[in-house]
Amino acid sequence: MINDIISLTNNVLWGEYQVLIYILVFAGVWFSLKLRFIQLRHFGYMFKVMKGSTQGDKSGISSYQALCTGLSARVGTGNLAGVAMAISLGGSGAVFWMWVIALLGMATGFAESILGQLYKVRDDHKEYRGGPAYYIRAGLNKPWLAVLFALCLFLGYGISFSAMQANTITDALNHTFEISPVYSGAVITLIAGIIVMGGLRSIARFAEFVVPFMGLAFILAAVTVTIINIQQVPGVLMDIINSAFGLNEAAAGALGAAIKNGIQRGLYSNEAGAGSVPHAAAGATPVPNHPVAQGYVQMLGVFIDTMVLCSCTAIVILLAKGSIGSDMEGIRITQNAMTYHMGISGDMFVAIIITLFSFTSVVANYAYAESNLHLFKLDNIYGRTIYTLLYLGMVYWGANASLKEVWNMADMALGLMTVVNISAIMLLTPTIVNLTRDYQVKLKTTNKPEFKLADVEIQGKTEKGVWS
């Protein structure tokens, strides 16, 4: 019965009716227009705003740590297994549609991260908490909708997403090193438990150390493969474009599959609009001291995740041509493609990288769901203990479950979260526009715009004392 419910929900969101695809595209276009294509106009400023971003305070993590935490959740299975699945189901044209949803998603990610910062609160430990449930409750005054989002978040990030990431790790390690999922799953669960016990700060420090290393290592490998096969690159790029619009004879009947799978896996990878990253954005002490600063930081995260890392995976797979069998799925497509280019060391490299990519997502997912315990007044020793045990239990279960079960549950949770979050940020558009305008006006006169509530008209109210 549960599988039937999951299948029916996914059919409405992703399948026959493709409701979520229309919602995401509309939201991306909406915010791109409302913010006057800020992802293009201020593309360079995304990098500039990171200057001085390593500074935080006792209440929050630094903007750099928030970026790494956001990337640690974004950069995972979607970048390696997800891209492979998109190509196997939708052809090379799916890559183009991943780029499109990322470009539009940069504006959506900008908008939701601003709200995460604006409506953040301080908990009993004087640490920042925030995310869609918080800005739905404070900005829209809809507690029931906030609770609905929080429940979807627990189902997604608290349960199914970490299970799916653990599943990918154990599958890769079993395929390459013949390590039993029983043992690797136990080790993953144990290490994750040690890290998450320290809360957001511990997770942020872990992400700050691991994310740059693993990202640069993967980019370097992909660039090396590209240089070695440079003569084939123009043909691969033309194939992506032609397949994206059904111009190739072989792809003429697969246009819908390319669009559907490209957008679906693009969203799963960069999470723009899903309502996850605002939790990391809310935890930051922004530099400059303005909510919009975190919008730029997390917009950069969408770019790095999809336009850089997903593109690296796609080019490695497409340059491997016929070396990936039609019966493969998930991470094994990427592993075999890298083996084609680098020999057995390529298989081992992907196994190690996917372990790092997915494990950082496992621990970041914990922080996102845990931040919502405050809403239910469960951020005490009992609430945290129960949630942590449930989370770790699902990590271990996922390590030994079937790929199809885990992906279907993750797709449903992500879809439900996205519907609720997109609805909320669309309703909060006036606040997003007013905040952005205030920041850009002040940026013309100073390099570090300061936010004051009295200067901006916002919907609802923020917590007293968080912003002056």
Short mmCIF file of C-alpha atoms in Angstrom, two decimals:
data_model
loop_
_atom_site.label_atom_id
_atom_site.label_comp_id
_atom_site.label_asym_id
_atom_site.label_seq_id
_atom_site.Cartn_x
_atom_site.Cartn_y
_atom_site.Cartn_z
CA MET A 1 0.00 0.00 0.00
CA ILE A 2 2.84 2.38 0.89
CA ASN A 3 4.55 1.69 -2.42
CA ASP A 4 1.26 2.40 -4.23
CA ILE A 5 0.94 5.78 -2.49
CA ILE A 6 4.54 6.68 -3.33
CA SER A 7 4.05 5.65 -6.97
CA LEU A 8 0.82 7.62 -7.29
CA THR A 9 2.36 10.76 -5.78
CA ASN A 10 5.44 10.54 -7.99
CA ASN A 11 3.24 10.01 -11.03
CA VAL A 12 1.45 13.30 -10.31
CA LEU A 13 4.61 15.23 -9.45
CA TRP A 14 7.14 13.76 -11.86
CA GLY A 15 5.41 11.27 -14.14
CA GLU A 16 2.36 11.51 -16.35
CA TYR A 17 1.24 14.95 -15.14
CA GLN A 18 4.72 16.40 -14.46
CA VAL A 19 3.23 19.03 -12.14
CA LEU A 20 6.53 19.77 -10.44
CA ILE A 21 8.37 20.46 -13.68
CA TYR A 22 5.89 23.18 -14.61
CA ILE A 23 6.03 24.65 -11.09
CA LEU A 24 9.83 24.79 -11.07
CA VAL A 25 10.17 26.30 -14.51
CA PHE A 26 7.48 28.87 -13.72
CA ALA A 27 9.15 29.80 -10.41
CA GLY A 28 12.55 30.11 -12.06
CA VAL A 29 11.18 32.36 -14.78
CA TRP A 30 9.12 34.33 -12.23
CA PHE A 31 12.06 35.17 -9.98
CA SER A 32 14.41 35.75 -12.91
CA LEU A 33 11.99 38.40 -14.20
CA LYS A 34 11.16 39.89 -10.79
CA LEU A 35 14.85 40.17 -9.90
CA ARG A 36 15.77 41.30 -13.43
CA PHE A 37 17.94 38.23 -14.12
CA ILE A 38 20.16 38.85 -11.14
CA GLN A 39 21.97 35.56 -11.81
CA LEU A 40 23.34 37.10 -15.02
CA ARG A 41 23.63 40.78 -14.06
CA HIS A 42 25.49 40.07 -10.82
CA PHE A 43 27.26 36.88 -11.86
CA GLY A 44 30.69 38.24 -10.93
CA TYR A 45 29.44 39.65 -7.64
CA MET A 46 28.58 36.11 -6.45
CA PHE A 47 32.31 35.50 -6.15
CA LYS A 48 33.13 38.94 -4.78
CA VAL A 49 30.65 38.64 -1.91
CA MET A 50 32.64 35.67 -0.60
CA LYS A 51 35.45 38.04 0.42
CA GLY A 52 35.66 38.04 4.20
CA SER A 53 33.17 35.18 4.31
CA THR A 54 35.21 33.06 6.72
CA GLN A 55 34.17 35.25 9.66
CA GLY A 56 31.25 34.20 11.86
CA ASP A 57 30.08 34.91 15.40
CA LYS A 58 29.00 32.94 18.45
CA SER A 59 25.42 32.66 17.15
CA GLY A 60 26.13 31.53 13.60
CA ILE A 61 28.52 29.90 11.19
CA SER A 62 30.46 31.89 8.57
CA SER A 63 29.12 32.49 5.06
CA TYR A 64 31.89 30.26 3.71
CA GLN A 65 30.84 27.49 6.08
CA ALA A 66 27.21 28.03 5.01
CA LEU A 67 28.26 27.68 1.35
CA CYS A 68 30.20 24.49 2.12
CA THR A 69 27.33 23.12 4.21
CA GLY A 70 24.89 23.89 1.40
CA LEU A 71 27.23 22.27 -1.11
CA SER A 72 27.77 19.25 1.12
CA ALA A 73 24.03 18.57 0.93
CA ARG A 74 23.76 19.47 -2.77
CA VAL A 75 26.91 17.71 -3.91
CA GLY A 76 26.17 14.02 -3.59
CA THR A 77 24.47 11.23 -5.42
CA GLY A 78 22.73 13.65 -7.77
CA ASN A 79 26.06 14.82 -9.20
CA LEU A 80 27.32 11.35 -10.07
CA ALA A 81 24.51 8.78 -10.00
CA GLY A 82 21.77 11.31 -10.77
CA VAL A 83 23.47 12.68 -13.88
CA ALA A 84 24.12 9.13 -15.06
CA MET A 85 20.44 8.24 -14.59
CA ALA A 86 19.35 11.39 -16.44
CA ILE A 87 21.53 10.50 -19.44
CA SER A 88 20.53 6.82 -19.46
CA LEU A 89 16.81 7.68 -19.34
CA GLY A 90 16.71 10.95 -21.29
CA GLY A 91 19.77 10.80 -23.52
CA SER A 92 22.51 13.41 -23.81
CA GLY A 93 19.88 16.14 -24.27
CA ALA A 94 18.99 15.79 -20.57
CA VAL A 95 22.27 17.55 -19.79
CA PHE A 96 21.08 20.72 -21.56
CA TRP A 97 17.87 20.77 -19.55
CA MET A 98 19.87 20.32 -16.36
CA TRP A 99 21.73 23.51 -17.32
CA VAL A 100 18.47 25.33 -17.99
CA ILE A 101 16.92 24.42 -14.64
CA ALA A 102 20.18 25.38 -12.90
CA LEU A 103 20.25 28.81 -14.58
CA LEU A 104 16.65 29.46 -13.60
CA GLY A 105 17.18 27.81 -10.24
CA MET A 106 19.91 30.27 -9.35
CA ALA A 107 17.25 32.98 -9.07
CA THR A 108 14.95 30.70 -7.07
CA GLY A 109 17.81 29.72 -4.74
CA PHE A 110 18.66 33.39 -4.29
CA ALA A 111 15.08 34.18 -3.27
CA GLU A 112 14.61 31.36 -0.76
CA SER A 113 18.01 31.94 0.89
CA ILE A 114 17.19 35.62 1.49
CA LEU A 115 14.03 34.57 3.31
CA GLY A 116 15.94 31.99 5.34
CA GLN A 117 18.21 34.77 6.61
CA LEU A 118 15.48 37.35 7.21
CA TYR A 119 13.15 35.20 9.26
CA LYS A 120 15.77 33.25 11.23
CA VAL A 121 15.46 32.94 15.02
CA ARG A 122 17.77 32.26 17.95
CA ASP A 123 17.08 29.09 19.88
CA ASP A 124 17.64 28.46 23.59
CA HIS A 125 21.32 27.82 22.88
CA LYS A 126 21.61 31.27 21.22
CA GLU A 127 22.22 29.66 17.82
CA TYR A 128 20.45 30.66 14.60
CA ARG A 129 17.65 28.50 13.24
CA GLY A 130 15.69 29.07 10.06
CA GLY A 131 14.30 27.70 6.83
CA PRO A 132 10.98 27.51 4.96
CA ALA A 133 8.94 26.46 8.00
CA TYR A 134 10.17 29.57 9.80
CA TYR A 135 9.44 32.04 7.01
CA ILE A 136 6.09 30.41 6.31
CA ARG A 137 5.11 30.83 9.95
CA ALA A 138 6.53 34.33 10.46
CA GLY A 139 6.16 35.82 6.99
CA LEU A 140 2.85 34.31 5.90
CA ASN A 141 1.37 33.62 9.35
CA LYS A 142 0.37 30.12 8.25
CA PRO A 143 1.45 27.76 11.08
CA TRP A 144 -0.34 24.78 9.50
CA LEU A 145 1.63 25.15 6.28
CA ALA A 146 4.85 25.49 8.26
CA VAL A 147 4.08 22.21 10.03
CA LEU A 148 3.31 20.54 6.68
CA PHE A 149 6.67 21.60 5.26
CA ALA A 150 8.52 20.46 8.39
CA LEU A 151 6.87 17.03 8.16
CA CYS A 152 7.86 16.75 4.47
CA LEU A 153 11.39 17.77 5.44
CA PHE A 154 11.60 15.06 8.09
CA LEU A 155 10.35 12.51 5.56
CA GLY A 156 12.91 13.72 3.02
CA TYR A 157 16.08 14.91 4.71
CA GLY A 158 15.48 13.22 8.02
CA ILE A 159 14.72 9.81 6.55
CA SER A 160 14.84 9.00 2.84
CA PHE A 161 17.62 11.27 1.49
CA SER A 162 20.31 10.06 3.88
CA ALA A 163 19.19 6.47 3.27
CA MET A 164 19.57 7.01 -0.47
CA GLN A 165 23.03 8.55 -0.11
CA ALA A 166 24.14 5.66 2.09
CA ASN A 167 22.75 3.24 -0.50
CA THR A 168 24.90 4.81 -3.23
CA ILE A 169 28.05 4.66 -1.08
CA THR A 170 27.64 0.99 -0.21
CA ASP A 171 26.77 0.06 -3.80
CA ALA A 172 29.89 1.80 -5.12
CA LEU A 173 32.15 0.24 -2.48
CA ASN A 174 30.65 -3.20 -3.05
CA HIS A 175 31.04 -2.89 -6.84
CA THR A 176 34.68 -1.74 -6.67
CA PHE A 177 36.13 -3.26 -3.51
CA GLU A 178 33.59 -6.06 -2.84
CA ILE A 179 32.88 -4.69 0.63
CA SER A 180 29.62 -6.01 2.02
CA PRO A 181 26.95 -3.31 2.54
CA VAL A 182 26.39 -4.74 6.01
CA TYR A 183 29.88 -3.68 7.10
CA SER A 184 30.24 -0.45 5.12
CA GLY A 185 26.75 0.62 6.22
CA ALA A 186 27.70 0.08 9.85
CA VAL A 187 30.86 2.19 9.49
CA ILE A 188 28.97 5.00 7.69
CA THR A 189 26.33 5.05 10.43
CA LEU A 190 28.93 5.13 13.21
CA ILE A 191 31.00 7.99 11.72
CA ALA A 192 27.87 9.99 10.85
CA GLY A 193 26.67 9.61 14.42
CA ILE A 194 29.94 10.97 15.81
CA ILE A 195 29.83 14.05 13.55
CA VAL A 196 26.16 14.98 13.94
CA MET A 197 26.34 14.82 17.72
CA GLY A 198 28.20 18.15 17.56
CA GLY A 199 25.29 19.90 15.81
CA LEU A 200 25.45 22.45 12.99
CA ARG A 201 28.85 23.85 13.97
CA SER A 202 30.46 20.41 13.89
CA ILE A 203 28.82 19.62 10.54
CA ALA A 204 29.89 23.02 9.13
CA ARG A 205 33.52 22.47 10.19
CA PHE A 206 33.49 19.02 8.59
CA ALA A 207 32.00 20.43 5.36
CA GLU A 208 34.46 23.33 5.32
CA PHE A 209 37.34 20.86 5.32
CA VAL A 210 36.03 18.11 3.00
CA VAL A 211 33.93 19.90 0.33
CA PRO A 212 36.70 21.99 -1.32
CA PHE A 213 39.04 18.98 -1.43
CA MET A 214 36.57 16.56 -2.99
CA GLY A 215 35.19 19.14 -5.43
CA LEU A 216 38.59 20.17 -6.74
CA ALA A 217 39.74 16.55 -7.03
CA PHE A 218 36.73 15.65 -9.17
CA ILE A 219 37.01 18.77 -11.34
CA LEU A 220 40.72 18.08 -11.93
CA ALA A 221 39.96 14.51 -13.01
CA ALA A 222 37.19 15.64 -15.38
CA VAL A 223 39.39 18.37 -16.89
CA THR A 224 42.15 15.81 -17.45
CA VAL A 225 39.73 13.47 -19.25
CA THR A 226 38.44 16.40 -21.33
CA ILE A 227 41.94 17.50 -22.39
CA ILE A 228 42.88 13.94 -23.38
CA ASN A 229 39.73 13.69 -25.51
CA ILE A 230 39.62 17.33 -26.62
CA GLN A 231 38.98 16.49 -30.28
CA GLN A 232 35.73 14.74 -29.37
CA VAL A 233 34.39 17.55 -27.18
CA PRO A 234 32.81 19.68 -29.97
CA GLY A 235 30.91 16.62 -31.20
CA VAL A 236 29.69 15.83 -27.69
CA LEU A 237 28.47 19.41 -27.18
CA MET A 238 26.63 19.38 -30.51
CA ASP A 239 25.04 16.06 -29.59
CA ILE A 240 23.81 17.56 -26.30
CA ILE A 241 22.18 20.51 -28.10
CA ASN A 242 20.69 18.46 -30.92
CA SER A 243 19.34 15.81 -28.56
CA ALA A 244 17.90 18.46 -26.23
CA PHE A 245 15.56 19.65 -28.98
CA GLY A 246 14.97 16.27 -30.64
CA LEU A 247 17.01 17.24 -33.72
CA ASN A 248 18.89 13.95 -33.86
CA GLU A 249 17.07 11.14 -35.61
CA ALA A 250 17.70 8.84 -32.65
CA ALA A 251 16.39 11.45 -30.22
CA ALA A 252 13.37 12.61 -32.20
CA GLY A 253 10.97 10.63 -30.03
CA ALA A 254 12.79 11.25 -26.77
CA LEU A 255 12.41 15.01 -26.36
CA GLY A 256 9.98 14.65 -23.47
CA ALA A 257 12.26 12.16 -21.71
CA ALA A 258 15.23 14.51 -22.07
CA ILE A 259 13.33 17.46 -20.58
CA LYS A 260 11.73 15.43 -17.78
CA ASN A 261 14.88 13.64 -16.64
CA GLY A 262 17.14 16.65 -17.07
CA ILE A 263 14.92 18.88 -14.93
CA GLN A 264 14.17 16.17 -12.37
CA ARG A 265 17.79 15.21 -11.79
CA GLY A 266 18.91 18.84 -12.07
CA LEU A 267 16.58 19.76 -9.22
CA TYR A 268 17.63 16.74 -7.22
CA SER A 269 21.25 17.82 -7.56
CA ASN A 270 21.10 21.59 -6.95
CA GLU A 271 17.95 21.57 -4.76
CA ALA A 272 16.99 25.10 -5.86
CA GLY A 273 13.42 25.73 -4.77
CA ALA A 274 13.23 22.58 -2.66
CA GLY A 275 13.59 24.55 0.57
CA SER A 276 16.65 22.73 1.89
CA VAL A 277 19.49 25.23 1.54
CA PRO A 278 17.67 28.09 3.37
CA HIS A 279 18.47 26.14 6.55
CA ALA A 280 22.20 26.56 5.91
CA ALA A 281 21.68 30.18 4.82
CA ALA A 282 19.79 30.94 8.04
CA GLY A 283 22.62 29.56 10.16
CA ALA A 284 25.16 32.02 8.74
CA THR A 285 26.39 35.34 10.00
CA PRO A 286 26.32 37.19 6.66
CA VAL A 287 29.08 39.45 5.37
CA PRO A 288 27.94 42.13 4.51
CA ASN A 289 25.41 42.22 7.34
CA HIS A 290 22.34 41.94 5.14
CA PRO A 291 20.02 38.99 4.32
CA VAL A 292 20.65 39.43 0.59
CA ALA A 293 24.34 38.54 1.06
CA GLN A 294 23.32 34.92 1.71
CA GLY A 295 21.24 34.98 -1.47
CA TYR A 296 24.40 35.58 -3.49
CA VAL A 297 26.33 32.92 -1.54
CA GLN A 298 23.76 30.20 -2.13
CA MET A 299 23.19 31.27 -5.74
CA LEU A 300 26.89 30.54 -6.23
CA GLY A 301 26.25 27.13 -4.70
CA VAL A 302 23.68 26.27 -7.39
CA PHE A 303 26.16 27.31 -10.09
CA ILE A 304 29.00 25.22 -8.66
CA ASP A 305 26.79 22.18 -8.13
CA THR A 306 25.14 21.89 -11.54
CA MET A 307 26.96 24.06 -14.05
CA VAL A 308 30.38 22.86 -12.85
CA LEU A 309 30.21 19.48 -11.08
CA CYS A 310 27.25 17.94 -12.93
CA SER A 311 28.77 19.08 -16.23
CA CYS A 312 32.01 17.32 -15.26
CA THR A 313 30.14 14.05 -14.73
CA ALA A 314 28.20 14.45 -17.98
CA ILE A 315 31.29 15.08 -20.10
CA VAL A 316 33.08 12.07 -18.59
CA ILE A 317 30.10 9.79 -19.35
CA LEU A 318 29.43 11.12 -22.85
CA LEU A 319 33.10 10.92 -23.85
CA ALA A 320 33.05 7.23 -22.86
CA LYS A 321 30.53 6.60 -25.65
CA GLY A 322 29.57 2.93 -25.84
CA SER A 323 31.49 1.79 -22.79
CA ILE A 324 28.44 2.04 -20.53
CA GLY A 325 26.07 -0.86 -20.84
CA SER A 326 22.32 -0.41 -21.21
CA ASP A 327 21.70 -2.64 -18.20
CA MET A 328 23.63 -0.40 -15.80
CA GLU A 329 22.03 2.05 -13.46
CA GLY A 330 23.01 4.76 -11.04
CA ILE A 331 26.58 5.21 -9.94
CA ARG A 332 27.87 2.21 -11.93
CA ILE A 333 27.42 4.11 -15.20
CA THR A 334 29.77 6.81 -13.91
CA GLN A 335 32.20 4.24 -12.54
CA ASN A 336 32.41 2.38 -15.86
CA ALA A 337 32.82 5.62 -17.79
CA MET A 338 35.73 6.67 -15.60
CA THR A 339 37.23 3.17 -15.91
CA TYR A 340 37.06 3.60 -19.70
CA HIS A 341 39.18 6.75 -19.42
CA MET A 342 41.50 5.90 -16.51
CA GLY A 343 41.53 2.11 -16.25
CA ILE A 344 40.89 0.36 -12.95
CA SER A 345 42.09 3.45 -11.07
CA GLY A 346 39.11 5.33 -12.53
CA ASP A 347 36.69 2.88 -10.94
CA MET A 348 38.45 3.26 -7.58
CA PHE A 349 38.54 7.05 -7.92
CA VAL A 350 34.78 7.30 -8.45
CA ALA A 351 34.12 4.94 -5.54
CA ILE A 352 36.17 7.17 -3.24
CA ILE A 353 34.69 10.41 -4.59
CA ILE A 354 31.09 9.21 -4.35
CA THR A 355 31.80 8.09 -0.80
CA LEU A 356 32.94 11.60 0.09
CA PHE A 357 30.20 13.32 -1.95
CA SER A 358 27.42 11.22 -0.48
CA PHE A 359 28.73 11.12 3.07
CA THR A 360 28.86 14.91 3.31
CA SER A 361 25.22 14.91 2.19
CA VAL A 362 24.34 12.37 4.86
CA VAL A 363 25.56 14.62 7.68
CA ALA A 364 24.24 17.87 6.17
CA ASN A 365 20.79 16.30 5.76
CA TYR A 366 20.74 15.69 9.49
CA ALA A 367 21.29 19.39 10.22
CA TYR A 368 18.45 20.50 7.94
CA ALA A 369 15.84 18.30 9.56
CA GLU A 370 17.20 18.82 13.07
CA SER A 371 16.82 22.59 12.78
CA ASN A 372 13.03 22.14 12.61
CA LEU A 373 12.83 20.43 15.99
CA HIS A 374 12.70 23.96 17.44
CA LEU A 375 9.32 24.51 15.78
CA PHE A 376 7.82 21.58 17.66
CA LYS A 377 9.62 22.49 20.90
CA LEU A 378 11.50 19.20 20.64
CA ASP A 379 15.00 20.71 20.59
CA ASN A 380 15.78 19.14 23.96
CA ILE A 381 17.78 16.09 24.90
CA TYR A 382 14.83 13.74 24.43
CA GLY A 383 13.69 15.11 21.09
CA ARG A 384 17.22 15.20 19.69
CA THR A 385 17.99 11.69 20.90
CA ILE A 386 14.86 10.19 19.34
CA TYR A 387 15.43 12.02 16.06
CA THR A 388 19.13 11.06 15.95
CA LEU A 389 18.38 7.38 16.54
CA LEU A 390 15.69 7.41 13.82
CA TYR A 391 18.05 9.16 11.41
CA LEU A 392 20.94 6.75 12.05
CA GLY A 393 18.58 3.79 11.75
CA MET A 394 17.45 4.99 8.33
CA VAL A 395 21.07 5.50 7.23
CA TYR A 396 21.82 1.88 8.05
CA TRP A 397 18.59 0.64 6.45
CA GLY A 398 19.31 2.61 3.28
CA ALA A 399 22.78 1.11 3.04
CA ASN A 400 21.18 -2.31 2.56
CA ALA A 401 17.95 -1.43 0.68
CA SER A 402 17.27 -1.67 -3.06
CA LEU A 403 18.06 1.35 -5.24
CA LYS A 404 14.53 1.64 -6.61
CA GLU A 405 12.85 1.74 -3.18
CA VAL A 406 15.14 4.48 -1.92
CA TRP A 407 15.04 6.68 -5.03
CA ASN A 408 11.22 6.55 -5.24
CA MET A 409 10.80 7.63 -1.63
CA ALA A 410 13.38 10.41 -2.07
CA ASP A 411 11.64 11.67 -5.23
CA MET A 412 8.30 11.88 -3.42
CA ALA A 413 9.72 13.71 -0.40
CA LEU A 414 11.63 16.19 -2.56
CA GLY A 415 8.56 16.83 -4.69
CA LEU A 416 6.25 17.51 -1.74
CA MET A 417 8.80 19.82 -0.10
CA THR A 418 9.23 21.75 -3.33
CA VAL A 419 5.50 22.30 -3.88
CA VAL A 420 5.08 23.76 -0.38
CA ASN A 421 8.24 25.88 -0.53
CA ILE A 422 7.63 27.30 -4.01
CA SER A 423 4.09 28.27 -2.98
CA ALA A 424 5.48 30.10 0.05
CA ILE A 425 8.27 32.03 -1.66
CA MET A 426 5.93 33.06 -4.48
CA LEU A 427 3.61 34.59 -1.87
CA LEU A 428 6.60 36.31 -0.26
CA THR A 429 7.82 37.85 -3.55
CA PRO A 430 7.20 41.48 -2.43
CA THR A 431 9.56 41.00 0.52
CA ILE A 432 12.21 39.37 -1.68
CA VAL A 433 12.06 42.23 -4.19
CA ASN A 434 12.14 44.92 -1.49
CA LEU A 435 15.14 43.35 0.23
CA THR A 436 17.06 43.00 -3.04
CA ARG A 437 16.32 46.60 -4.03
CA ASP A 438 17.47 47.85 -0.60
CA TYR A 439 20.75 45.93 -0.88
CA GLN A 440 21.52 47.10 -4.40
CA VAL A 441 20.74 50.74 -3.61
CA LYS A 442 23.06 50.66 -0.59
CA LEU A 443 25.73 48.79 -2.57
CA LYS A 444 26.11 51.83 -4.81
CA THR A 445 27.30 53.93 -1.85
CA THR A 446 29.12 51.38 0.30
CA ASN A 447 30.91 48.06 -0.15
CA LYS A 448 29.19 46.61 2.92
CA PRO A 449 25.46 47.39 2.94
CA GLU A 450 23.91 47.21 6.41
CA PHE A 451 20.37 45.96 6.84
CA LYS A 452 17.87 47.82 9.00
CA LEU A 453 14.28 46.69 9.37
CA ALA A 454 13.04 50.26 9.27
CA ASP A 455 14.41 50.68 5.73
CA VAL A 456 12.48 47.80 4.14
CA GLU A 457 8.81 46.88 4.04
CA ILE A 458 8.46 43.18 4.77
CA GLN A 459 5.58 40.76 5.17
CA GLY A 460 4.86 39.38 8.64
CA LYS A 461 7.49 39.94 11.31
CA THR A 462 10.99 38.79 12.23
CA GLU A 463 12.11 37.63 15.64
CA LYS A 464 12.82 40.56 17.95
CA GLY A 465 16.51 41.23 18.40
CA VAL A 466 17.85 39.20 15.48
CA TRP A 467 17.85 42.22 13.15
CA SER A 468 18.12 45.85 14.24
#
